[in-house]
Amino acid sequence: MPAADEVTLLALVSACAHLGALDTGRWAHASYARTRRSTTRNLGTALLNMYMRCGDVESAWSVFRETLDKDVRTWSVMIAGLAINGLPRDALALFAEMKNTGVDPDSITMTAVLSACAHAGMVDEGKKFLDCMPVEYRVQPTIEHYGCVVDLLGRAGQLEEALALIKTVPFKADVVLWGALLVACRVHKNVDMGEMAAMEILKLDPHHAGACVFLSNVYADAGKWDLVQGVRSSMKEHKIYKPPGSSIVELNGVVYEFLSGDRSHPQSDRIYAMLDEICKTLSLKGHKPLTKEVTFDVDEEDKEVCISQHSEKLALALGLISTTRGAVIRIVKNLRICEDCHSVMKIVSEVYDRVIVVRDRNRFHHFKNGSCSCLDYW
């Protein structure tokens, strides 16, 4: 088979990054490396992005060290990758190293730096970076940078300060700013502010499914089922549809996708048998399903069944029956991982001796020996 040229490899690596298809990405990289002496800057940056988006930080570091003539984009991709993979302090240390090498940060770099502060809960540091950007780094803050700081404040529970920042930004507040506040309101159970944030989003985009869903979830968390039904009825009337939660797992070079309650896989019986085993094992460990994550007004037993069949749990079950102890299971989730699935992944990583890497829509979670790289701060 002829060796892939760089253009072909760039396209393949980009696809692998999107899918989280690490095995295929590794194969493509190895195939290219056998016929080339060094990694070019463009390819090195693409490989960095692929490895980071697949949760393989060690390989990303290897590519970073091998990449010649690193530019600001190369540094920025590495800094951002460390931040979303649960290594925000390493990201900030690399930013300091970047400055020492004489490479000036750009707008994308500063977004990565502020994101690192958000993932680490470093509120004071994040605010200082935002304030000093124009003078020290000669980068004018954009709405994306303010969005990172709203996210930072929201994660830390400083909702009033986050709202104040939104009201004072030198731009018209957009869906991203209000969305960051809305997510924080659900996490910290502030119904009134969450309702206000959702309404602001719907003023900007009347058919924004995410705002409707999160508002419904905020009401559900508060047990306000009449308001939940009102939101859902409005969504149905205006034909606003929530994208279904799905999870992808790559095993032996093959990518499998699951929806919640999915039974389409040929090994469905074994997958559900493993789910039953997991539930029994977790029960013995004292785990109780966090049924608050089910935003339907049904009885407790139905909620437990529903939450046990989330797409990431199905992907996990397939991973467990397809691997041996000590293996790494990599899952890509299109939505934010729920609190119950997060708790289950931690326990399973210890009981079944697996490293479980989950990429959700916001960040990576590396589960190992009963703990997560996010330190339960996400």
Coordinates of C-alpha atoms in Angstrom, one line a residue:
M1 CA 0.0 0.0 0.0
P2 CA 1.5 3.4 -1.0
A3 CA 2.4 5.8 1.9
A4 CA -0.1 8.6 2.5
D5 CA 1.0 12.1 1.6
E6 CA 0.7 14.9 4.1
V7 CA -2.5 16.3 2.6
T8 CA -4.2 12.9 2.8
L9 CA -3.0 12.4 6.3
L10 CA -4.2 15.8 7.5
A11 CA -7.7 14.9 6.3
L12 CA -7.6 11.5 7.9
V13 CA -6.3 12.8 11.2
S14 CA -9.0 15.5 11.3
A15 CA -11.7 12.8 10.9
C16 CA -10.1 10.7 13.7
A17 CA -10.1 13.7 16.0
H18 CA -13.8 14.3 15.4
L19 CA -14.7 10.7 16.0
G20 CA -12.2 10.0 18.8
A21 CA -10.9 7.1 16.7
L22 CA -7.5 6.8 18.3
D23 CA -6.5 3.4 16.9
T24 CA -7.1 4.6 13.3
G25 CA -5.2 7.8 14.1
R26 CA -2.3 6.0 15.5
W27 CA -2.1 3.7 12.5
A28 CA -2.2 6.7 10.1
H29 CA 0.6 8.5 12.1
A30 CA 2.8 5.3 12.2
S31 CA 2.3 4.7 8.5
Y32 CA 3.5 8.3 7.7
A33 CA 6.3 8.1 10.2
R34 CA 7.8 5.0 8.6
T35 CA 8.5 7.0 5.4
R36 CA 9.4 10.4 6.8
R37 CA 12.2 11.6 9.0
S38 CA 10.5 14.5 10.8
T39 CA 7.1 15.9 11.4
T40 CA 6.2 19.2 9.8
R41 CA 4.6 22.0 11.7
N42 CA 1.2 21.7 10.1
L43 CA 1.1 18.0 10.5
G44 CA 2.5 18.1 14.0
T45 CA -0.3 20.5 15.1
A46 CA -3.0 18.3 13.5
L47 CA -1.6 15.2 15.2
L48 CA -1.5 17.2 18.5
N49 CA -5.1 18.0 18.1
M50 CA -6.0 14.5 17.2
Y51 CA -4.2 12.9 20.2
M52 CA -5.6 15.5 22.6
R53 CA -9.2 15.1 21.3
C54 CA -8.8 11.3 21.8
G55 CA -7.5 11.8 25.3
D56 CA -4.0 10.4 24.6
V57 CA -1.9 13.1 26.4
E58 CA 1.3 11.1 26.4
S59 CA 1.3 10.7 22.6
A60 CA 0.5 14.4 22.2
W61 CA 3.5 15.3 24.3
S62 CA 5.7 13.1 22.1
V63 CA 4.5 14.8 18.9
F64 CA 4.9 18.3 20.5
R65 CA 8.5 17.5 21.4
E66 CA 9.2 16.2 17.8
T67 CA 7.5 19.1 16.0
L68 CA 10.1 21.5 14.5
D69 CA 9.7 25.2 14.4
K70 CA 6.7 25.4 16.7
D71 CA 4.4 28.5 16.0
V72 CA 1.8 30.0 18.2
R73 CA -0.9 27.7 16.9
T74 CA 1.2 24.6 17.9
W75 CA 1.6 26.0 21.4
S76 CA -2.0 27.0 21.7
V77 CA -3.3 23.5 20.7
M78 CA -1.1 21.9 23.3
I79 CA -2.2 24.3 26.0
A80 CA -5.9 23.9 25.2
G81 CA -5.5 20.1 25.1
L82 CA -3.9 19.9 28.5
A83 CA -6.7 22.1 29.9
I84 CA -9.6 20.0 28.6
N85 CA -7.8 16.7 29.6
G86 CA -7.7 17.7 33.3
L87 CA -4.2 19.1 33.4
P88 CA -4.9 22.9 33.7
R89 CA -1.9 23.6 35.8
D90 CA 0.3 21.9 33.3
A91 CA -1.4 24.1 30.6
L92 CA -0.5 27.2 32.5
A93 CA 3.1 26.0 33.0
L94 CA 3.4 25.4 29.3
F95 CA 2.0 28.9 28.6
A96 CA 4.8 30.3 30.8
E97 CA 7.3 28.2 28.8
M98 CA 5.9 29.5 25.6
K99 CA 6.4 33.1 26.7
N100 CA 10.0 32.3 27.7
T101 CA 10.8 31.0 24.2
G102 CA 9.8 34.3 22.7
V103 CA 6.5 33.2 21.1
D104 CA 3.8 35.8 21.6
P105 CA 0.3 34.6 22.5
D106 CA -2.7 35.3 20.3
S107 CA -6.4 35.4 20.8
I108 CA -6.7 31.6 20.6
T109 CA -3.9 31.1 23.1
M110 CA -5.6 33.4 25.6
T111 CA -8.9 31.4 25.2
A112 CA -7.0 28.3 26.0
V113 CA -5.4 29.9 29.1
L114 CA -8.7 31.2 30.4
S115 CA -10.2 27.8 29.8
A116 CA -7.4 26.2 31.9
C117 CA -8.3 28.6 34.7
A118 CA -12.0 27.6 34.4
H119 CA -11.2 23.9 34.6
A120 CA -9.0 24.4 37.6
G121 CA -11.3 26.8 39.5
M122 CA -8.6 29.4 39.4
V123 CA -10.9 32.4 39.7
D124 CA -8.4 35.1 40.7
E125 CA -5.9 34.0 38.1
G126 CA -8.5 34.0 35.3
K127 CA -9.7 37.5 36.1
K128 CA -6.1 38.7 36.2
F129 CA -5.4 37.2 32.8
L130 CA -8.5 38.9 31.3
D131 CA -7.5 42.3 32.8
C132 CA -3.9 42.2 31.6
M133 CA -4.5 40.9 28.1
P134 CA -4.5 44.3 26.2
V135 CA -1.4 45.6 27.9
E136 CA 0.8 42.6 28.7
Y137 CA -0.1 40.4 25.8
R138 CA -1.4 43.0 23.3
V139 CA -4.5 40.9 22.7
Q140 CA -7.9 42.6 22.9
P141 CA -10.5 40.6 24.7
T142 CA -13.2 39.2 22.5
I143 CA -16.6 37.8 23.5
E144 CA -15.1 34.3 23.6
H145 CA -12.7 35.5 26.3
Y146 CA -15.5 37.0 28.3
G147 CA -17.4 33.7 27.8
C148 CA -14.5 31.8 29.4
V149 CA -14.6 34.0 32.4
V150 CA -18.4 33.7 32.8
D151 CA -17.9 30.0 32.7
L152 CA -15.1 30.3 35.3
L153 CA -17.3 32.3 37.6
G154 CA -20.3 30.1 37.0
R155 CA -18.4 26.8 37.8
A156 CA -17.1 28.4 41.0
G157 CA -20.7 29.3 42.0
Q158 CA -20.2 33.0 41.7
L159 CA -23.4 33.5 39.7
E160 CA -24.1 37.1 40.7
E161 CA -20.6 38.1 39.6
A162 CA -21.0 36.1 36.3
L163 CA -24.3 37.9 35.6
A164 CA -22.7 41.3 36.4
L165 CA -19.9 40.5 33.9
I166 CA -22.4 39.7 31.2
K167 CA -24.1 43.0 31.7
T168 CA -20.9 45.0 31.5
V169 CA -19.1 43.3 28.6
P170 CA -18.3 45.8 25.7
F171 CA -20.3 43.6 23.3
K172 CA -23.9 42.6 22.9
A173 CA -24.2 39.4 25.1
D174 CA -24.7 36.4 22.9
V175 CA -26.0 32.8 23.3
V176 CA -22.6 31.6 24.5
L177 CA -22.4 34.0 27.4
W178 CA -26.0 33.3 28.5
G179 CA -25.5 29.6 27.9
A180 CA -22.5 29.4 30.2
L181 CA -24.6 31.1 32.9
L182 CA -27.6 28.8 32.3
V183 CA -25.4 25.7 32.7
A184 CA -24.0 27.1 36.0
C185 CA -27.5 27.8 37.2
R186 CA -28.5 24.2 36.8
V187 CA -25.4 23.0 38.6
H188 CA -25.9 25.4 41.5
K189 CA -29.7 25.1 41.5
N190 CA -30.5 28.7 40.9
V191 CA -33.9 28.5 39.3
D192 CA -34.7 32.2 39.0
M193 CA -31.4 33.1 37.4
G194 CA -31.5 30.0 35.2
E195 CA -35.0 31.0 34.0
M196 CA -33.8 34.5 33.2
A197 CA -30.7 33.2 31.3
A198 CA -32.8 30.8 29.2
M199 CA -35.2 33.6 28.3
E200 CA -32.3 35.8 27.2
I201 CA -31.1 33.0 24.9
L202 CA -34.6 32.5 23.5
K203 CA -34.8 36.2 22.7
L204 CA -31.7 35.8 20.6
D205 CA -32.7 32.5 19.1
P206 CA -36.3 31.5 19.6
H207 CA -35.6 27.9 18.4
H208 CA -32.6 27.2 20.6
A209 CA -33.2 23.6 21.7
G210 CA -30.4 23.7 24.3
A211 CA -31.9 26.6 26.2
C212 CA -35.3 24.9 26.3
V213 CA -33.8 21.6 27.5
F214 CA -31.7 23.2 30.2
L215 CA -34.6 25.3 31.4
S216 CA -36.7 22.2 31.5
N217 CA -33.9 20.5 33.5
V218 CA -33.7 23.4 35.9
Y219 CA -37.4 23.1 36.6
A220 CA -37.2 19.3 36.9
D221 CA -34.3 19.6 39.5
A222 CA -36.6 21.9 41.5
G223 CA -39.5 19.4 41.2
K224 CA -41.6 21.9 39.2
W225 CA -43.2 19.4 36.9
D226 CA -46.0 21.6 35.7
L227 CA -43.3 24.1 34.4
V228 CA -41.4 21.2 32.9
Q229 CA -44.5 20.1 31.0
G230 CA -45.1 23.7 29.9
V231 CA -41.6 23.9 28.3
R232 CA -41.9 20.6 26.6
S233 CA -45.4 21.5 25.2
S234 CA -43.9 24.7 23.9
M235 CA -41.0 22.9 22.2
K236 CA -43.5 20.5 20.6
E237 CA -45.7 23.3 19.4
H238 CA -42.8 25.2 17.8
K239 CA -41.1 22.0 16.5
I240 CA -38.0 22.4 18.6
Y241 CA -36.3 19.1 19.0
K242 CA -33.5 18.0 21.4
P243 CA -30.6 16.2 19.8
P244 CA -30.6 12.6 21.2
G245 CA -27.7 11.7 23.5
S246 CA -25.3 9.4 21.8
S247 CA -21.9 7.8 22.7
I248 CA -19.2 6.4 20.5
V249 CA -16.6 3.7 21.6
E250 CA -13.8 2.5 19.4
L251 CA -12.7 -1.1 19.9
N252 CA -10.1 -2.9 17.8
G253 CA -10.3 -0.2 15.1
V254 CA -14.1 -0.4 14.8
V255 CA -16.3 2.5 16.0
Y256 CA -19.7 1.7 17.6
E257 CA -22.4 4.3 18.4
F258 CA -25.1 3.9 21.0
L259 CA -28.3 5.9 21.8
S260 CA -30.0 5.7 25.2
G261 CA -31.7 2.3 25.6
D262 CA -30.2 1.1 22.3
R263 CA -30.6 -2.6 21.5
S264 CA -29.3 -2.5 17.9
H265 CA -25.8 -4.0 18.6
P266 CA -25.4 -7.7 17.7
Q267 CA -24.1 -8.3 21.2
S268 CA -27.0 -6.5 22.9
D269 CA -27.9 -9.4 25.2
R270 CA -24.3 -9.5 26.5
I271 CA -24.2 -5.7 26.9
Y272 CA -27.4 -5.6 29.0
A273 CA -26.2 -8.6 31.0
M274 CA -23.1 -6.7 31.8
L275 CA -25.2 -3.6 32.7
D276 CA -27.1 -5.8 35.2
E277 CA -23.9 -7.0 36.6
I278 CA -22.5 -3.5 37.0
C279 CA -25.7 -2.4 38.8
K280 CA -25.5 -5.2 41.2
T281 CA -21.8 -4.6 41.9
L282 CA -22.3 -0.9 42.4
S283 CA -25.2 -1.6 44.8
L284 CA -22.9 -3.8 46.9
K285 CA -20.5 -0.8 46.9
G286 CA -23.2 1.4 48.3
H287 CA -23.9 3.3 45.1
K288 CA -27.5 4.5 44.7
P289 CA -28.6 5.7 41.2
L290 CA -28.8 9.5 41.1
T291 CA -32.4 9.5 39.7
K292 CA -32.6 13.3 39.9
E293 CA -30.8 13.2 36.5
V294 CA -34.1 11.8 35.0
T295 CA -36.2 14.8 34.1
F296 CA -39.4 13.0 33.7
D297 CA -42.2 12.7 36.3
V298 CA -42.2 8.9 36.6
D299 CA -41.8 6.6 39.6
E300 CA -38.5 5.8 41.1
E301 CA -38.1 2.4 39.6
D302 CA -38.7 3.7 36.1
K303 CA -36.1 6.4 36.7
E304 CA -33.6 3.8 37.8
V305 CA -34.1 1.8 34.6
C306 CA -33.9 4.9 32.5
I307 CA -30.7 6.1 34.0
S308 CA -29.1 2.7 33.8
Q309 CA -29.4 2.7 30.0
H310 CA -27.7 6.0 29.2
S311 CA -25.7 5.8 26.0
E312 CA -22.3 6.1 27.7
K313 CA -23.2 3.2 30.1
L314 CA -24.0 1.0 27.0
A315 CA -20.7 2.0 25.4
L316 CA -18.9 1.2 28.7
A317 CA -20.6 -2.2 29.0
L318 CA -19.4 -3.1 25.4
G319 CA -16.0 -2.0 26.4
L320 CA -15.9 -4.2 29.4
I321 CA -16.9 -7.3 27.6
S322 CA -14.5 -6.6 24.8
T323 CA -11.3 -5.9 26.9
T324 CA -9.3 -7.3 29.7
R325 CA -8.2 -5.9 33.0
G326 CA -5.8 -2.9 32.6
A327 CA -7.1 -1.9 29.2
V328 CA -8.2 1.6 28.3
I329 CA -11.8 2.2 27.2
R330 CA -12.4 5.5 25.2
I331 CA -15.9 6.9 24.9
V332 CA -17.0 10.1 23.1
K333 CA -20.3 11.6 24.3
N334 CA -22.1 14.3 22.3
L335 CA -23.6 15.9 25.5
R336 CA -22.4 16.7 29.0
I337 CA -21.9 13.5 31.0
C338 CA -24.5 13.3 33.8
E339 CA -23.6 13.1 37.5
D340 CA -24.8 9.4 37.8
C341 CA -22.7 8.2 34.8
H342 CA -19.8 10.1 36.2
S343 CA -20.1 8.4 39.6
V344 CA -20.6 5.0 37.9
M345 CA -17.5 5.4 35.7
K346 CA -15.3 6.1 38.8
I347 CA -16.4 3.0 40.6
V348 CA -16.2 0.8 37.5
S349 CA -12.7 2.0 36.8
E350 CA -11.6 0.6 40.2
V351 CA -13.7 -2.6 40.4
Y352 CA -13.1 -3.7 36.9
D353 CA -9.5 -2.4 36.7
R354 CA -10.0 -0.3 33.5
V355 CA -8.9 3.2 32.6
I356 CA -12.0 4.9 31.2
V357 CA -11.6 8.1 29.1
V358 CA -14.8 10.0 28.4
R359 CA -14.9 13.0 26.1
D360 CA -18.1 14.9 26.6
R361 CA -19.1 18.2 24.9
N362 CA -17.0 20.2 27.4
R363 CA -13.9 18.3 28.4
F364 CA -12.3 15.0 29.1
H365 CA -12.7 12.8 32.1
H366 CA -9.9 10.3 32.8
F367 CA -11.2 7.7 35.3
K368 CA -8.7 5.5 37.0
N369 CA -8.6 3.6 40.3
G370 CA -11.9 5.1 41.4
S371 CA -11.2 8.8 40.8
C372 CA -11.5 11.2 37.9
S373 CA -9.0 13.7 36.5
C374 CA -11.6 16.5 36.9
L375 CA -11.6 16.0 40.7
D376 CA -15.4 16.1 40.4
Y377 CA -15.2 19.8 39.3
W378 CA -16.9 20.0 36.0

